[in-house]
Amino acid sequence: MPDALAVIPQPALLERTGEAPFVVTRATTVVVDERPDLIGLAVLVADVLGRVGGIPVEVRYSEAGATDIVRLRLVETLPPGDEVYRVLTRSGRIDVEARTLAGLVRALVTLRQLIVVAPSGELRVPAVRIEDAPRYAWRGLSVDVARHFVPMDDLKVVIGLMAHYKLNVLHLHLTDDQGWRLDLPSRPLLTRLSSATSVGGDPGGSYSAADFADLVGFAAARGMRVVPEIDVPGHVNAATHAYGELNPSGEPTDTYTGIEVGFSRLHADLPATHAFLADVFADVAAMTPGEYVHIGGDEVLTMAPDEYATLVGAASAAVRAAGKKVVGWQEIAHTPLEPGTVVQYWDAREDPAPFAAAARAGALFLMSPAPKAYLDMKYDASTELGLEWAGHIQLRDAYDWDPATLIEGVAEESVIGVEAAIWTETLRDLPALAQMLLPRLAAIAEVAWSAPEQRDWEDFRTRVAAHAPFWDRIALPWHASPQVDWPR
């Protein structure tokens, strides 16, 4: 039986060549041009091959005298695109080529997924030709670290899992009613007074500026950017608890450890509000190398439309003044938006007309439909963790949808990408996160990367079954969906 090709997301072109497979041996050598960024990737490849195969793998800068070569190379001959790559494997040689470093990172993920352990114990890579590029440039996961704090080490595990499925945006929901998780120089009381608790009174926490920089660098090394979210003008009880001047009474609000939404708000007629928005978003932008900052904007249930538009406009202006582009949840589509603003669509129950109008005016759409992509939703009624206000999401529900046809009146060219979300009202630790992410995160990743004509549910359910041993090896719990024939 030939080695399985369980690559997720499904590549644009993947074909067997009929040649003998590449076999990892003690002679295997990773060859790369002598430049620091490529050397770092080559060391990573050698480490992976060595750890999986249980043998040392050398890195060299020349093919002279080398055998069983894995060659990493940047080339100009591939089609345009930051993440375009090509992999050609056969006996004695693997060529991994891309136009950019990001493309090489994606190629190496594919190579890692191709590796199989033969019954003899040999490490093999089937002989294939792969040419690939993503459908969407934004392929993300939003992680709520506000309702339950997620420690740095756990976030890095999540980043590694995202990278394994070629996701390239970590969106951090850093603030909410229950806690403020990022230390900012202009407002030190936000973390000093409002980071200690989580939902249910569980322990809280926060990230220092150094933590955040470390996280950004860790993600960047895996071809991923971080988009920070400061949620305004609602979901702000942590802010109003730390700074009483944000309330009309001038008094701080009490801490909040429940899960209700919509009760907290900023006030446009308070001078402290505008100074707060300007300072906070300037701080966050200065800490963010990427081009986007998320302003939230969702579930503001006790505010008149005019005041909401004023505050969304003030937050957006602060982000743009700091040289960044604006992202917000879908409610901001009801306000005047600058062209290029990204609207994150989540609630399919709403009238599509305002979204179509926003798209015609130049807004871009990031698709996160709750009934498909909110991975904190229960798998079924018996699931212990999660919520179910958006319904149950089985694996096929997360897989069978097309972002380009999701909103009536929003053209395909207005869709910038796809992002799953995981909210943490009921998720207290990494095992809980993993249980809800896996296997559905792999499905969302394929929706974001692969063209509709390349996706097939029956094929996917076969491929994803082959990933269960990998999740077991890295000690992450996962949900054994009854829709898949998992290996014993």
Short mmCIF file of C-alpha atoms in Angstrom, two decimals:
data_model
loop_
_atom_site.label_atom_id
_atom_site.label_comp_id
_atom_site.label_asym_id
_atom_site.label_seq_id
_atom_site.Cartn_x
_atom_site.Cartn_y
_atom_site.Cartn_z
CA MET A 1 0.00 0.00 0.00
CA PRO A 2 1.51 3.41 -0.95
CA ASP A 3 2.27 5.95 1.76
CA ALA A 4 -0.77 8.07 2.59
CA LEU A 5 -0.94 11.70 1.47
CA ALA A 6 -2.71 13.27 4.42
CA VAL A 7 -1.87 16.91 3.72
CA ILE A 8 -4.18 19.54 5.30
CA PRO A 9 -5.05 22.01 3.86
CA GLN A 10 -5.47 20.32 0.48
CA PRO A 11 -2.82 21.73 -1.93
CA ALA A 12 -3.72 23.25 -5.29
CA LEU A 13 -1.69 20.54 -7.05
CA LEU A 14 -0.52 17.31 -5.44
CA GLU A 15 0.45 14.39 -7.65
CA ARG A 16 2.43 11.23 -7.20
CA THR A 17 5.35 10.92 -9.61
CA GLY A 18 5.67 7.14 -9.43
CA GLU A 19 9.30 7.31 -8.29
CA ALA A 20 10.74 5.72 -5.17
CA PRO A 21 10.25 7.64 -1.91
CA PHE A 22 12.84 9.73 -0.12
CA VAL A 23 14.18 7.84 2.91
CA VAL A 24 15.67 9.70 5.87
CA THR A 25 19.03 8.16 6.79
CA ARG A 26 22.14 9.13 8.71
CA ALA A 27 23.42 10.59 5.43
CA THR A 28 20.46 12.99 5.09
CA THR A 29 21.61 16.60 4.82
CA VAL A 30 19.66 19.87 4.74
CA VAL A 31 21.29 22.29 2.28
CA VAL A 32 20.56 26.01 2.32
CA ASP A 33 22.11 29.31 1.21
CA GLU A 34 24.18 31.00 3.90
CA ARG A 35 21.83 33.71 5.13
CA PRO A 36 20.49 33.92 8.70
CA ASP A 37 16.76 33.63 8.00
CA LEU A 38 17.20 30.57 5.79
CA ILE A 39 19.66 28.95 8.17
CA GLY A 40 17.10 29.22 10.96
CA LEU A 41 14.53 27.38 8.84
CA ALA A 42 17.09 24.75 7.82
CA VAL A 43 17.94 24.08 11.47
CA LEU A 44 14.22 23.67 12.18
CA VAL A 45 13.86 21.13 9.33
CA ALA A 46 16.93 19.21 10.49
CA ASP A 47 15.57 19.18 14.05
CA VAL A 48 12.17 17.84 12.95
CA LEU A 49 13.68 15.13 10.75
CA GLY A 50 16.14 14.20 13.49
CA ARG A 51 13.54 14.02 16.24
CA VAL A 52 11.01 12.03 14.23
CA GLY A 53 13.66 9.71 12.82
CA GLY A 54 15.79 9.44 15.92
CA ILE A 55 18.99 10.27 14.00
CA PRO A 56 21.14 13.41 13.67
CA VAL A 57 20.58 15.49 10.50
CA GLU A 58 23.26 17.96 9.37
CA VAL A 59 22.83 21.45 7.85
CA ARG A 60 25.23 22.54 5.09
CA TYR A 61 25.64 25.53 2.78
CA SER A 62 26.76 23.50 -0.26
CA GLU A 63 25.59 20.30 -1.95
CA ALA A 64 29.19 19.22 -2.60
CA GLY A 65 29.70 15.79 -1.09
CA ALA A 66 26.17 15.66 0.32
CA THR A 67 23.72 12.82 -0.22
CA ASP A 68 20.03 12.36 0.56
CA ILE A 69 19.63 16.13 0.17
CA VAL A 70 16.78 18.32 1.41
CA ARG A 71 17.36 21.57 -0.51
CA LEU A 72 15.70 24.82 0.62
CA ARG A 73 15.77 27.64 -1.90
CA LEU A 74 14.19 31.03 -2.61
CA VAL A 75 13.44 31.37 -6.34
CA GLU A 76 11.88 33.99 -8.63
CA THR A 77 10.43 31.55 -11.15
CA LEU A 78 7.26 30.65 -9.23
CA PRO A 79 3.95 32.47 -9.83
CA PRO A 80 3.50 35.72 -7.88
CA GLY A 81 2.37 35.47 -4.27
CA ASP A 82 3.88 35.74 -0.79
CA GLU A 83 2.98 32.16 0.15
CA VAL A 84 3.39 30.33 -3.16
CA TYR A 85 5.62 27.28 -2.88
CA ARG A 86 6.70 24.09 -4.64
CA VAL A 87 7.85 20.74 -3.20
CA LEU A 88 9.36 17.96 -5.30
CA THR A 89 10.31 14.74 -3.51
CA ARG A 90 11.98 11.59 -4.83
CA SER A 91 14.63 9.07 -3.84
CA GLY A 92 17.75 10.86 -2.63
CA ARG A 93 16.46 14.42 -2.97
CA ILE A 94 13.77 16.85 -1.83
CA ASP A 95 13.54 20.35 -3.36
CA VAL A 96 11.60 22.93 -1.36
CA GLU A 97 11.17 26.25 -3.20
CA ALA A 98 9.27 29.48 -2.63
CA ARG A 99 9.41 33.14 -3.60
CA THR A 100 9.46 34.34 0.02
CA LEU A 101 10.36 33.16 3.49
CA ALA A 102 6.64 32.85 4.31
CA GLY A 103 6.23 30.53 1.33
CA LEU A 104 9.09 28.36 2.56
CA VAL A 105 7.45 28.12 5.98
CA ARG A 106 4.23 26.84 4.37
CA ALA A 107 6.22 24.40 2.22
CA LEU A 108 7.97 22.98 5.26
CA VAL A 109 4.64 22.42 6.99
CA THR A 110 3.56 20.38 3.98
CA LEU A 111 6.82 18.44 4.06
CA ARG A 112 6.31 17.67 7.75
CA GLN A 113 2.82 16.32 7.02
CA LEU A 114 4.15 14.10 4.21
CA ILE A 115 6.55 12.22 6.49
CA VAL A 116 5.40 8.70 7.31
CA VAL A 117 6.97 5.95 9.38
CA ALA A 118 7.09 2.71 7.39
CA PRO A 119 6.37 -0.67 9.05
CA SER A 120 10.14 -1.25 8.95
CA GLY A 121 10.65 1.88 11.04
CA GLU A 122 12.11 3.85 8.12
CA LEU A 123 11.16 7.50 7.81
CA ARG A 124 9.82 8.05 4.30
CA VAL A 125 8.53 10.93 2.21
CA PRO A 126 6.41 9.75 -0.75
CA ALA A 127 7.57 10.84 -4.21
CA VAL A 128 5.28 13.73 -5.11
CA ARG A 129 5.12 17.07 -6.85
CA ILE A 130 3.24 19.83 -5.05
CA GLU A 131 2.52 23.36 -6.28
CA ASP A 132 0.45 25.40 -3.92
CA ALA A 133 -0.82 28.82 -2.87
CA PRO A 134 -3.61 29.94 -0.51
CA ARG A 135 -7.04 31.10 -1.54
CA TYR A 136 -7.10 33.80 1.15
CA ALA A 137 -4.26 35.89 2.56
CA TRP A 138 -5.91 36.12 6.01
CA ARG A 139 -6.34 32.74 7.69
CA GLY A 140 -6.75 33.20 11.39
CA LEU A 141 -7.84 32.13 14.83
CA SER A 142 -9.24 34.55 17.40
CA VAL A 143 -8.42 33.50 20.96
CA ASP A 144 -10.31 35.05 23.86
CA VAL A 145 -7.75 35.53 26.63
CA ALA A 146 -9.99 37.94 28.56
CA ARG A 147 -12.72 35.70 29.95
CA HIS A 148 -10.13 33.12 30.95
CA PHE A 149 -6.48 34.12 30.82
CA VAL A 150 -4.27 31.94 28.60
CA PRO A 151 -0.63 31.78 29.83
CA MET A 152 2.22 32.43 27.39
CA ASP A 153 3.37 28.82 27.18
CA ASP A 154 -0.15 27.65 26.33
CA LEU A 155 -0.54 30.35 23.68
CA LYS A 156 2.69 29.19 22.07
CA VAL A 157 1.29 25.66 21.83
CA VAL A 158 -1.80 27.10 20.10
CA ILE A 159 0.45 29.05 17.71
CA GLY A 160 2.34 25.87 16.87
CA LEU A 161 -0.93 24.09 16.15
CA MET A 162 -2.10 26.95 13.96
CA ALA A 163 1.16 26.92 12.02
CA HIS A 164 0.78 23.17 11.41
CA TYR A 165 -2.37 23.99 9.42
CA LYS A 166 -0.95 27.05 7.64
CA LEU A 167 -2.96 29.61 9.58
CA ASN A 168 -1.17 32.96 9.59
CA VAL A 169 -3.06 35.35 11.92
CA LEU A 170 -3.41 35.09 15.70
CA HIS A 171 -6.14 37.52 16.75
CA LEU A 172 -5.99 38.11 20.52
CA HIS A 173 -9.17 39.30 22.25
CA LEU A 174 -7.23 41.05 25.02
CA THR A 175 -9.93 42.96 26.89
CA ASP A 176 -13.47 42.39 28.06
CA ASP A 177 -15.68 42.86 31.10
CA GLN A 178 -13.86 40.14 33.04
CA GLY A 179 -10.27 41.28 32.59
CA TRP A 180 -7.69 43.48 30.89
CA ARG A 181 -4.74 41.36 29.73
CA LEU A 182 -2.14 43.70 28.16
CA ASP A 183 -0.01 46.12 30.17
CA LEU A 184 0.04 49.59 28.59
CA PRO A 185 2.36 52.44 29.62
CA SER A 186 -0.30 55.14 29.35
CA ARG A 187 -2.80 53.34 31.58
CA PRO A 188 -0.94 51.11 34.10
CA LEU A 189 -4.00 50.63 36.32
CA LEU A 190 -5.71 48.55 33.62
CA THR A 191 -3.64 45.48 34.46
CA ARG A 192 -2.81 46.50 38.02
CA LEU A 193 -6.49 46.61 39.03
CA SER A 194 -8.35 44.66 36.33
CA SER A 195 -6.33 41.58 35.39
CA ALA A 196 -6.54 39.38 38.51
CA THR A 197 -9.82 37.55 37.82
CA SER A 198 -11.51 35.46 35.15
CA VAL A 199 -15.00 34.04 34.66
CA GLY A 200 -16.28 32.36 37.79
CA GLY A 201 -13.62 34.00 39.94
CA ASP A 202 -10.86 31.87 38.41
CA PRO A 203 -7.31 33.25 38.46
CA GLY A 204 -6.47 35.92 35.92
CA GLY A 205 -3.24 37.27 34.53
CA SER A 206 -1.80 39.67 31.99
CA TYR A 207 0.98 40.04 29.44
CA SER A 208 3.77 42.55 29.95
CA ALA A 209 5.14 44.51 26.99
CA ALA A 210 8.06 42.07 26.95
CA ASP A 211 5.67 39.10 26.93
CA PHE A 212 3.77 40.54 24.01
CA ALA A 213 6.98 41.21 22.06
CA ASP A 214 8.10 37.63 22.73
CA LEU A 215 4.77 36.32 21.51
CA VAL A 216 4.89 38.44 18.35
CA GLY A 217 8.41 37.19 17.61
CA PHE A 218 7.48 33.57 18.29
CA ALA A 219 4.53 33.87 15.89
CA ALA A 220 6.59 35.66 13.22
CA ALA A 221 9.13 32.83 13.19
CA ARG A 222 6.24 30.57 12.19
CA GLY A 223 4.97 32.86 9.45
CA MET A 224 2.22 34.35 11.59
CA ARG A 225 1.25 37.88 12.57
CA VAL A 226 -0.55 38.97 15.72
CA VAL A 227 -3.61 41.23 15.58
CA PRO A 228 -4.41 42.67 19.04
CA GLU A 229 -8.00 43.54 19.92
CA ILE A 230 -9.02 46.20 22.42
CA ASP A 231 -12.81 45.87 22.56
CA VAL A 232 -14.67 49.21 22.68
CA PRO A 233 -17.08 50.94 23.18
CA GLY A 234 -18.78 47.97 24.90
CA HIS A 235 -17.30 45.02 26.78
CA VAL A 236 -15.38 47.59 28.87
CA ASN A 237 -16.11 46.79 32.51
CA ALA A 238 -12.43 45.98 33.16
CA ALA A 239 -11.55 49.49 31.92
CA THR A 240 -14.26 51.27 33.89
CA HIS A 241 -13.25 49.34 37.01
CA ALA A 242 -9.66 50.60 36.70
CA TYR A 243 -10.50 54.18 35.69
CA GLY A 244 -13.61 55.64 37.32
CA GLU A 245 -13.40 58.80 35.18
CA LEU A 246 -14.74 56.69 32.28
CA ASN A 247 -18.09 56.56 34.14
CA PRO A 248 -20.51 59.51 34.44
CA SER A 249 -20.43 59.11 38.24
CA GLY A 250 -16.64 59.21 38.32
CA GLU A 251 -16.70 56.04 40.42
CA PRO A 252 -15.13 52.74 39.40
CA THR A 253 -17.44 49.86 38.55
CA ASP A 254 -17.18 46.56 40.43
CA THR A 255 -15.22 43.63 39.04
CA TYR A 256 -17.26 41.22 36.93
CA THR A 257 -16.83 37.46 36.65
CA GLY A 258 -20.07 36.44 34.94
CA ILE A 259 -20.69 35.79 31.23
CA GLU A 260 -23.50 38.18 30.33
CA VAL A 261 -22.78 40.75 27.60
CA GLY A 262 -23.96 44.20 26.59
CA PHE A 263 -24.19 45.94 29.96
CA SER A 264 -20.95 47.97 29.95
CA ARG A 265 -20.11 50.98 27.80
CA LEU A 266 -18.03 54.08 27.28
CA HIS A 267 -19.58 57.57 27.06
CA ALA A 268 -18.90 59.92 24.18
CA ASP A 269 -19.68 63.04 26.23
CA LEU A 270 -16.90 62.40 28.78
CA PRO A 271 -13.53 64.01 27.92
CA ALA A 272 -11.74 61.10 29.62
CA THR A 273 -13.19 58.72 27.00
CA HIS A 274 -11.48 60.33 24.03
CA ALA A 275 -8.15 60.63 25.80
CA PHE A 276 -8.44 56.98 26.83
CA LEU A 277 -9.10 55.80 23.26
CA ALA A 278 -6.27 57.89 21.81
CA ASP A 279 -3.72 56.74 24.40
CA VAL A 280 -4.67 53.09 24.50
CA PHE A 281 -4.71 52.56 20.74
CA ALA A 282 -1.47 54.53 20.33
CA ASP A 283 0.18 52.21 22.88
CA VAL A 284 -1.17 49.05 21.27
CA ALA A 285 -0.18 50.18 17.78
CA ALA A 286 3.35 50.96 18.95
CA MET A 287 3.65 47.40 20.28
CA THR A 288 2.34 45.82 17.07
CA PRO A 289 4.65 45.29 14.06
CA GLY A 290 1.72 44.09 11.92
CA GLU A 291 -0.51 46.42 9.96
CA TYR A 292 -3.84 45.78 11.75
CA VAL A 293 -5.34 46.66 15.15
CA HIS A 294 -8.82 45.42 16.10
CA ILE A 295 -11.20 47.86 17.81
CA GLY A 296 -13.95 45.38 18.77
CA GLY A 297 -17.27 47.20 18.43
CA ASP A 298 -19.58 44.26 19.12
CA GLU A 299 -22.66 43.85 21.33
CA VAL A 300 -23.08 47.44 22.50
CA LEU A 301 -26.69 47.03 23.55
CA THR A 302 -27.40 50.19 25.57
CA MET A 303 -26.14 52.96 23.27
CA ALA A 304 -27.84 55.13 20.66
CA PRO A 305 -26.58 54.65 17.08
CA ASP A 306 -25.16 58.19 16.83
CA GLU A 307 -23.08 57.83 20.00
CA TYR A 308 -21.90 54.39 18.86
CA ALA A 309 -20.80 55.81 15.51
CA THR A 310 -18.96 58.63 17.28
CA LEU A 311 -16.99 56.24 19.48
CA VAL A 312 -16.22 53.79 16.67
CA GLY A 313 -15.01 56.77 14.66
CA ALA A 314 -12.79 57.95 17.51
CA ALA A 315 -11.25 54.50 18.00
CA SER A 316 -10.71 54.12 14.26
CA ALA A 317 -9.11 57.55 14.02
CA ALA A 318 -6.72 56.67 16.85
CA VAL A 319 -5.68 53.46 15.07
CA ARG A 320 -5.15 55.24 11.76
CA ALA A 321 -3.24 58.08 13.45
CA ALA A 322 -0.83 55.43 14.74
CA GLY A 323 -0.26 54.15 11.19
CA LYS A 324 -2.38 50.99 11.40
CA LYS A 325 -5.43 49.65 9.59
CA VAL A 326 -8.73 49.09 11.39
CA VAL A 327 -10.51 45.79 12.02
CA GLY A 328 -13.82 45.58 13.88
CA TRP A 329 -16.68 43.19 14.45
CA GLN A 330 -19.60 43.38 12.02
CA GLU A 331 -21.53 45.99 13.99
CA ILE A 332 -19.12 48.69 12.78
CA ALA A 333 -20.59 48.26 9.28
CA HIS A 334 -23.51 50.39 10.50
CA THR A 335 -21.15 53.40 10.83
CA PRO A 336 -19.20 55.40 8.22
CA LEU A 337 -15.98 53.46 7.43
CA GLU A 338 -12.80 54.35 5.62
CA PRO A 339 -12.18 52.18 2.53
CA GLY A 340 -9.99 49.22 3.44
CA THR A 341 -11.48 48.83 6.92
CA VAL A 342 -11.91 45.12 7.73
CA VAL A 343 -15.34 44.07 8.98
CA GLN A 344 -15.35 40.74 10.84
CA TYR A 345 -18.65 39.00 10.10
CA TRP A 346 -19.97 36.74 12.86
CA ASP A 347 -23.76 36.87 13.25
CA ALA A 348 -25.62 35.37 10.29
CA ARG A 349 -28.97 36.35 11.81
CA GLU A 350 -28.53 40.00 10.81
CA ASP A 351 -29.87 41.74 7.68
CA PRO A 352 -27.16 41.50 4.98
CA ALA A 353 -28.04 44.86 3.38
CA PRO A 354 -25.73 47.04 5.57
CA PHE A 355 -22.82 44.66 4.89
CA ALA A 356 -23.41 44.79 1.15
CA ALA A 357 -23.48 48.59 1.34
CA ALA A 358 -20.25 48.65 3.35
CA ALA A 359 -18.57 46.40 0.80
CA ARG A 360 -19.65 48.67 -2.05
CA ALA A 361 -18.12 51.59 -0.11
CA GLY A 362 -14.76 49.79 0.09
CA ALA A 363 -14.92 47.74 3.30
CA LEU A 364 -13.28 44.30 3.31
CA PHE A 365 -14.83 41.28 5.03
CA LEU A 366 -13.27 38.68 7.29
CA MET A 367 -15.57 35.67 7.59
CA SER A 368 -16.15 34.20 11.07
CA PRO A 369 -19.75 32.94 10.94
CA ALA A 370 -20.64 31.69 14.41
CA PRO A 371 -22.58 28.57 13.26
CA LYS A 372 -19.48 27.43 11.33
CA ALA A 373 -16.39 29.00 12.85
CA TYR A 374 -17.02 29.64 16.57
CA LEU A 375 -15.13 26.64 17.90
CA ASP A 376 -16.29 27.09 21.48
CA MET A 377 -19.73 25.88 20.37
CA LYS A 378 -20.54 22.37 21.52
CA TYR A 379 -20.11 19.51 19.08
CA ASP A 380 -23.49 18.14 20.18
CA ALA A 381 -25.80 18.28 23.18
CA SER A 382 -23.62 15.83 25.12
CA THR A 383 -20.43 17.92 24.85
CA GLU A 384 -19.29 18.85 28.34
CA LEU A 385 -17.49 22.10 27.43
CA GLY A 386 -18.61 25.06 25.39
CA LEU A 387 -21.79 27.00 24.72
CA GLU A 388 -24.59 26.43 22.19
CA TRP A 389 -26.25 29.77 21.48
CA ALA A 390 -25.12 29.52 17.83
CA GLY A 391 -26.02 25.83 17.63
CA HIS A 392 -23.87 22.72 17.56
CA ILE A 393 -20.87 22.52 15.23
CA GLN A 394 -19.84 19.06 14.14
CA LEU A 395 -16.74 18.61 12.00
CA ARG A 396 -18.62 18.65 8.71
CA ASP A 397 -20.43 21.85 9.72
CA ALA A 398 -17.03 23.54 10.12
CA TYR A 399 -15.95 22.21 6.71
CA ASP A 400 -18.94 22.58 4.38
CA TRP A 401 -19.26 26.28 3.59
CA ASP A 402 -17.92 28.84 1.15
CA PRO A 403 -16.75 32.23 2.49
CA ALA A 404 -17.31 33.86 -0.90
CA THR A 405 -21.07 33.19 -0.93
CA LEU A 406 -21.79 33.73 2.75
CA ILE A 407 -23.30 37.24 2.67
CA GLU A 408 -25.80 38.13 -0.01
CA GLY A 409 -24.60 41.19 -1.92
CA VAL A 410 -20.95 41.01 -0.78
CA ALA A 411 -18.80 40.18 -3.79
CA GLU A 412 -15.98 37.63 -3.60
CA GLU A 413 -13.33 40.30 -4.15
CA SER A 414 -14.45 42.00 -0.91
CA VAL A 415 -13.65 38.91 1.17
CA ILE A 416 -10.16 39.19 2.69
CA GLY A 417 -10.13 35.90 4.55
CA VAL A 418 -11.46 33.44 7.12
CA GLU A 419 -11.01 33.35 10.88
CA ALA A 420 -12.16 30.83 13.46
CA ALA A 421 -12.84 32.07 16.98
CA ILE A 422 -12.70 30.39 20.37
CA TRP A 423 -14.31 32.12 23.34
CA THR A 424 -13.33 31.02 26.81
CA GLU A 425 -16.35 31.36 29.09
CA THR A 426 -16.14 27.60 29.82
CA LEU A 427 -12.54 26.90 28.74
CA ARG A 428 -10.11 27.16 31.66
CA ASP A 429 -6.91 25.60 30.33
CA LEU A 430 -4.99 24.29 27.33
CA PRO A 431 -6.57 20.80 27.32
CA ALA A 432 -10.01 22.42 27.15
CA LEU A 433 -8.93 24.68 24.29
CA ALA A 434 -7.44 21.76 22.37
CA GLN A 435 -10.52 19.59 22.88
CA MET A 436 -12.67 22.24 21.19
CA LEU A 437 -10.16 23.19 18.48
CA LEU A 438 -9.37 19.67 17.30
CA PRO A 439 -10.33 18.47 14.76
CA ARG A 440 -12.42 21.49 13.70
CA LEU A 441 -9.47 23.87 13.35
CA ALA A 442 -8.12 21.68 10.55
CA ALA A 443 -11.45 21.99 8.74
CA ILE A 444 -11.50 25.78 9.01
CA ALA A 445 -7.88 25.90 7.81
CA GLU A 446 -8.82 24.03 4.65
CA VAL A 447 -11.80 26.32 4.04
CA ALA A 448 -9.40 29.29 4.27
CA TRP A 449 -6.59 27.84 2.15
CA SER A 450 -8.07 25.57 -0.52
CA ALA A 451 -10.30 26.55 -3.43
CA PRO A 452 -13.84 25.08 -3.35
CA GLU A 453 -13.16 22.80 -6.30
CA GLN A 454 -10.19 21.29 -4.43
CA ARG A 455 -12.20 20.47 -1.31
CA ASP A 456 -14.14 17.25 -0.81
CA TRP A 457 -15.66 16.12 2.47
CA GLU A 458 -15.10 12.40 1.97
CA ASP A 459 -11.46 13.00 1.10
CA PHE A 460 -11.00 15.38 4.04
CA ARG A 461 -12.48 12.96 6.59
CA THR A 462 -9.96 10.36 5.45
CA ARG A 463 -7.02 12.76 5.62
CA VAL A 464 -7.94 14.25 9.00
CA ALA A 465 -8.13 10.77 10.54
CA ALA A 466 -4.42 10.38 9.80
CA HIS A 467 -3.66 13.46 11.94
CA ALA A 468 -4.90 11.94 15.19
CA PRO A 469 -1.57 10.20 15.95
CA PHE A 470 0.19 13.58 15.60
CA TRP A 471 -2.18 15.17 18.13
CA ASP A 472 -1.55 12.25 20.44
CA ARG A 473 2.24 12.62 20.07
CA ILE A 474 2.10 16.26 21.12
CA ALA A 475 -0.23 15.31 24.00
CA LEU A 476 -3.23 17.41 22.97
CA PRO A 477 -6.73 16.05 23.62
CA TRP A 478 -9.13 16.02 20.68
CA HIS A 479 -12.75 15.21 19.93
CA ALA A 480 -13.35 11.89 18.18
CA SER A 481 -16.07 13.08 15.81
CA PRO A 482 -18.40 10.21 14.86
CA GLN A 483 -18.24 11.54 11.30
CA VAL A 484 -14.67 10.19 10.92
CA ASP A 485 -13.27 6.66 11.01
CA TRP A 486 -10.39 7.34 13.40
CA PRO A 487 -7.44 4.97 13.67
CA ARG A 488 -7.51 2.66 16.66
#
